[in-house]
CSV table of C-alpha atoms and ligand atoms in Angstrom, one decimal:
chain,number,residue,atom,x,y,z
A,286,MET,CA,24.4,-2.7,16.9
A,287,ILE,CA,25.7,-5.7,14.9
A,288,VAL,CA,27.7,-8.7,16.0
A,289,LYS,CA,29.3,-10.9,13.3
A,290,LEU,CA,29.6,-14.7,13.9
A,291,GLY,CA,31.2,-16.4,10.9
A,292,PRO,CA,28.6,-16.2,8.1
A,293,CYS,CA,25.9,-15.0,10.5
A,294,ARG,CA,25.0,-11.7,12.0
A,295,LEU,CA,23.2,-10.7,15.2
A,296,GLU,CA,21.5,-7.3,15.0
A,297,PHE,CA,20.0,-5.2,17.9
A,298,VAL,CA,17.5,-2.5,17.0
A,299,GLN,CA,14.9,-0.5,18.9
A,300,GLY,CA,11.5,-0.9,17.2
A,301,ASP,CA,8.2,-2.7,16.6
A,302,ILE,CA,8.5,-6.4,15.8
A,303,THR,CA,5.5,-6.3,13.6
A,304,GLN,CA,7.2,-3.9,11.2
A,305,GLN,CA,10.3,-6.1,10.5
A,306,HIS,CA,11.0,-7.2,7.0
A,307,VAL,CA,12.5,-10.6,7.9
A,308,ALA,CA,11.4,-14.2,7.0
A,309,ALA,CA,10.0,-14.9,10.4
A,310,ILE,CA,9.1,-13.1,13.6
A,311,VAL,CA,8.8,-14.6,17.1
A,312,ASN,CA,5.6,-14.0,19.0
A,313,ALA,CA,5.7,-14.0,22.8
A,314,ALA,CA,2.7,-16.3,23.2
A,315,ASN,CA,1.0,-18.2,26.0
A,316,PRO,CA,0.5,-22.0,26.2
A,317,ALA,CA,-3.2,-21.7,25.0
A,318,LEU,CA,-2.1,-19.6,22.0
A,319,ALA,CA,-5.1,-17.5,23.1
A,320,GLY,CA,-3.7,-14.1,22.2
A,321,GLY,CA,-3.1,-11.3,24.7
A,322,GLY,CA,-1.3,-8.0,25.1
A,323,GLY,CA,2.3,-6.9,24.3
A,324,VAL,CA,3.9,-8.5,21.3
A,325,ASP,CA,1.0,-11.0,21.0
A,326,GLY,CA,-1.6,-8.3,20.8
A,327,ALA,CA,0.5,-6.3,18.3
A,328,ILE,CA,1.0,-9.3,16.0
A,329,HIS,CA,-2.6,-10.3,15.9
A,330,THR,CA,-3.8,-6.7,15.4
A,331,ALA,CA,-1.3,-5.9,12.6
A,332,GLY,CA,-1.4,-9.4,11.0
A,333,GLY,CA,-5.1,-9.8,10.9
A,334,PRO,CA,-7.4,-12.8,11.8
A,335,SER,CA,-5.7,-15.4,9.6
A,336,ILE,CA,-2.9,-15.9,12.2
A,337,MET,CA,-5.4,-16.8,15.0
A,338,HIS,CA,-7.4,-19.0,12.6
A,339,GLU,CA,-4.2,-20.9,11.8
A,340,THR,CA,-3.2,-21.4,15.4
A,341,GLN,CA,-6.7,-22.6,16.3
A,342,THR,CA,-6.9,-25.1,13.4
A,343,GLN,CA,-3.3,-26.3,13.4
A,344,TYR,CA,-2.6,-26.3,17.1
A,345,PRO,CA,-5.9,-26.8,19.0
A,346,GLU,CA,-3.9,-28.1,22.0
A,347,GLY,CA,-1.8,-24.9,22.1
A,348,CYS,CA,2.0,-25.0,22.7
A,349,ALA,CA,4.0,-26.3,25.6
A,350,LEU,CA,6.2,-24.1,27.8
A,351,GLY,CA,9.7,-23.9,26.2
A,352,ASN,CA,8.5,-24.8,22.7
A,353,ALA,CA,7.3,-22.9,19.6
A,354,VAL,CA,5.0,-23.5,16.7
A,355,ALA,CA,4.8,-21.9,13.2
A,356,THR,CA,2.0,-20.2,11.3
A,357,GLY,CA,1.9,-17.8,8.4
A,358,ALA,CA,2.1,-14.1,9.1
A,359,GLY,CA,-1.1,-12.8,7.6
A,360,ASP,CA,-0.8,-9.1,6.6
A,361,LEU,CA,2.7,-8.7,8.2
A,362,PRO,CA,5.8,-8.2,6.0
A,363,ALA,CA,7.3,-11.5,7.5
A,364,LYS,CA,6.4,-14.9,6.0
A,365,PHE,CA,6.1,-16.8,9.2
A,366,VAL,CA,5.2,-16.2,12.9
A,367,PHE,CA,6.8,-18.5,15.4
A,368,HIS,CA,4.6,-18.6,18.5
A,369,ALA,CA,7.0,-19.2,21.4
A,370,VAL,CA,6.0,-19.8,25.0
A,371,GLY,CA,8.6,-18.5,27.4
A,372,PRO,CA,8.4,-19.0,31.2
A,373,ILE,CA,6.7,-16.8,33.8
A,374,TRP,CA,9.4,-15.5,36.1
A,375,LYS,CA,9.0,-17.1,39.6
A,376,GLY,CA,12.4,-16.0,41.1
A,377,GLY,CA,14.7,-17.9,38.7
A,378,ARG,CA,15.0,-21.3,40.5
A,379,GLN,CA,12.1,-23.1,39.0
A,380,GLY,CA,13.7,-23.9,35.6
A,381,GLU,CA,13.0,-20.5,34.0
A,382,PRO,CA,16.5,-20.0,32.5
A,383,GLU,CA,16.4,-23.4,30.8
A,384,GLN,CA,12.8,-22.9,29.7
A,385,LEU,CA,13.7,-19.5,28.1
A,386,ALA,CA,16.7,-21.0,26.3
A,387,MET,CA,14.5,-23.9,25.1
A,388,ALA,CA,11.9,-21.5,23.7
A,389,CYS,CA,14.6,-19.5,21.9
A,390,ARG,CA,16.2,-22.7,20.5
A,391,ALA,CA,12.8,-23.9,19.3
A,392,CYS,CA,12.4,-20.7,17.2
A,393,LEU,CA,15.9,-21.0,15.8
A,394,GLN,CA,15.2,-24.6,14.9
A,395,LEU,CA,11.9,-23.6,13.2
A,396,ALA,CA,13.9,-21.0,11.2
A,397,VAL,CA,16.3,-23.6,9.9
A,398,LYS,CA,13.4,-26.1,9.2
A,399,HIS,CA,11.5,-23.4,7.2
A,400,HIS,CA,14.6,-22.1,5.4
A,401,CYS,CA,14.3,-18.7,7.0
A,402,ALA,CA,17.5,-16.7,6.4
A,403,SER,CA,16.3,-14.0,8.9
A,404,LEU,CA,14.5,-14.2,12.2
A,405,ALA,CA,13.4,-11.4,14.6
A,406,PHE,CA,13.0,-12.0,18.3
A,407,PRO,CA,11.4,-9.7,20.9
A,408,ALA,CA,12.5,-9.7,24.5
A,409,LEU,CA,10.7,-13.0,25.2
A,410,SER,CA,9.2,-13.3,28.7
A,411,ALA,CA,10.5,-9.9,29.8
A,412,GLY,CA,7.1,-8.1,29.6
A,413,ALA,CA,3.9,-9.5,31.2
A,414,TYR,CA,5.8,-12.7,32.2
A,415,GLY,CA,8.2,-10.6,34.4
A,416,TYR,CA,11.6,-12.1,33.5
A,417,PRO,CA,14.2,-9.5,34.5
A,418,ILE,CA,15.3,-7.8,31.3
A,419,ASP,CA,19.0,-8.1,31.8
A,420,LEU,CA,18.8,-11.8,32.6
A,421,ALA,CA,16.5,-12.4,29.6
A,422,ALA,CA,18.9,-10.5,27.4
A,423,ALA,CA,22.0,-12.5,28.4
A,424,ASN,CA,20.1,-15.8,28.1
A,425,LEU,CA,18.6,-15.1,24.6
A,426,ILE,CA,21.9,-13.8,23.3
A,427,LYS,CA,24.0,-16.7,24.6
A,428,THR,CA,21.5,-19.3,23.4
A,429,THR,CA,21.4,-17.7,20.0
A,430,MET,CA,25.2,-17.4,19.7
A,431,ASP,CA,25.6,-21.1,20.7
A,432,PHE,CA,23.1,-22.1,18.1
A,433,VAL,CA,24.4,-20.1,15.2
A,434,ARG,CA,28.0,-21.0,15.9
A,435,TRP,CA,27.0,-24.7,15.7
A,436,HIS,CA,24.5,-24.5,12.8
A,437,GLN,CA,26.0,-21.5,10.9
A,438,LYS,CA,22.4,-20.2,10.3
A,439,PRO,CA,20.1,-18.3,10.3
A,440,ALA,CA,22.1,-15.7,8.5
A,441,VAL,CA,20.5,-12.9,10.4
A,442,VAL,CA,19.0,-12.9,13.9
A,443,ARG,CA,17.6,-9.5,14.9
A,444,PHE,CA,16.5,-8.6,18.4
A,445,VAL,CA,13.8,-6.0,18.2
A,446,LEU,CA,13.6,-4.1,21.5
A,447,TYR,CA,10.5,-2.0,22.1
A,448,ASP,CA,11.9,0.7,24.4
A,449,GLN,CA,15.2,2.3,25.3
A,450,GLY,CA,15.4,0.3,28.6
A,451,ALA,CA,15.2,-3.0,26.8
A,452,PHE,CA,17.6,-1.9,24.0
A,453,GLY,CA,20.1,-0.8,26.6
A,454,ALA,CA,19.9,-4.1,28.5
A,455,PHE,CA,20.5,-6.1,25.3
A,456,THR,CA,23.5,-3.9,24.2
A,457,ARG,CA,25.1,-4.2,27.6
A,458,ALA,CA,24.5,-8.0,27.7
A,459,VAL,CA,26.2,-8.3,24.3
A,460,GLU,CA,29.2,-6.5,25.5
A,461,GLU,CA,29.5,-9.0,28.4
A,462,VAL,CA,28.9,-12.1,26.3
A,463,VAL,CA,31.0,-11.3,23.2
A,464,PRO,CA,34.7,-11.9,23.8
A,465,ARG,CA,36.9,-9.0,22.8
B,87,AR6,N1,7.5,-5.1,19.3
B,87,AR6,C1,8.6,-5.5,20.0
B,87,AR6,N2,8.6,-5.6,21.4
B,87,AR6,C2,7.4,-5.4,22.0
B,87,AR6,C3,6.2,-5.0,21.3
B,87,AR6,C4,6.3,-4.8,19.9
B,87,AR6,N3,5.3,-4.5,19.2
B,87,AR6,N4,5.2,-4.8,22.2
B,87,AR6,C5,5.8,-5.1,23.4
B,87,AR6,N5,7.1,-5.5,23.3
B,87,AR6,P1,5.3,-9.4,26.3
B,87,AR6,P2,6.0,-11.9,27.6
B,87,AR6,C6,8.1,-5.9,24.3
B,87,AR6,O1,4.5,-9.0,27.5
B,87,AR6,O2,6.6,-11.3,28.8
B,87,AR6,C7,0.9,-11.7,26.3
B,87,AR6,O3,-0.3,-11.3,26.9
B,87,AR6,C8,7.7,-5.6,25.8
B,87,AR6,O4,8.0,-4.3,26.1
B,87,AR6,O5,4.8,-9.2,24.9
B,87,AR6,O6,6.6,-13.1,27.0
B,87,AR6,C9,0.9,-13.1,25.8
B,87,AR6,O7,-0.4,-13.5,25.3
B,87,AR6,C10,8.6,-6.6,26.5
B,87,AR6,O8,10.0,-6.1,26.6
B,87,AR6,O9,5.7,-10.9,26.4
B,87,AR6,C11,1.3,-13.9,27.0
B,87,AR6,O10,0.2,-14.2,27.8
B,87,AR6,C12,8.7,-7.8,25.5
B,87,AR6,O11,8.3,-7.3,24.2
B,87,AR6,C13,2.2,-13.0,27.7
B,87,AR6,O12,1.9,-11.6,27.4
B,87,AR6,C14,7.9,-9.0,25.9
B,87,AR6,O13,6.7,-8.6,26.5
B,87,AR6,C15,3.7,-13.1,27.3
B,87,AR6,O14,4.5,-12.3,28.1
């Protein structure tokens, strides 16, 4: 599924984020940048040890909730990994929506800063961190649309959804957010 926004394009695909041929991919990291399961585990496994080496040497203090930091992408096809820290879902009234939007915007800003024409996001916070997938989808899509409407970049933002459930949630959310 593709949504056009002026010179930019939002894409929705089912797949593995580590396999994406884009300038940068987003990691669903934790504040310690300590590695883990899900997207984080897949990126470090497929990308090799240089990514962890870079996070440890460049960001020894980790990354704050709602922010993101950039490293190279090791053996992955992408050029950069943006390690973003989304919120742990605690019911939705403890700032989680704004924290998720901040993490998303931080990645989009890093893409602009590093001249990345294409960026791939996973369903940030919607795995181990428990953010309801439909709410995460609406939040990430709306935040990305607002950003690209204003900045007219990155040219391509691709949401890479691991399973059919996540893919369905994102495509339904697009239909709600995009004016007809
Ligand atoms: N490609 C795309 N999406 C994936 C992949 C993949 N290879 N693998 C899983 N997903 P999660 P979070 C989906 O748990 O909720 C880690 O331990 C997955 O099905 O990766 O932000 C970190 O170290 C789900 O829909 O991220 C943190 O401690 C989505 O990606 C913590 O988990 C996000 O799931 C972060 O949790």
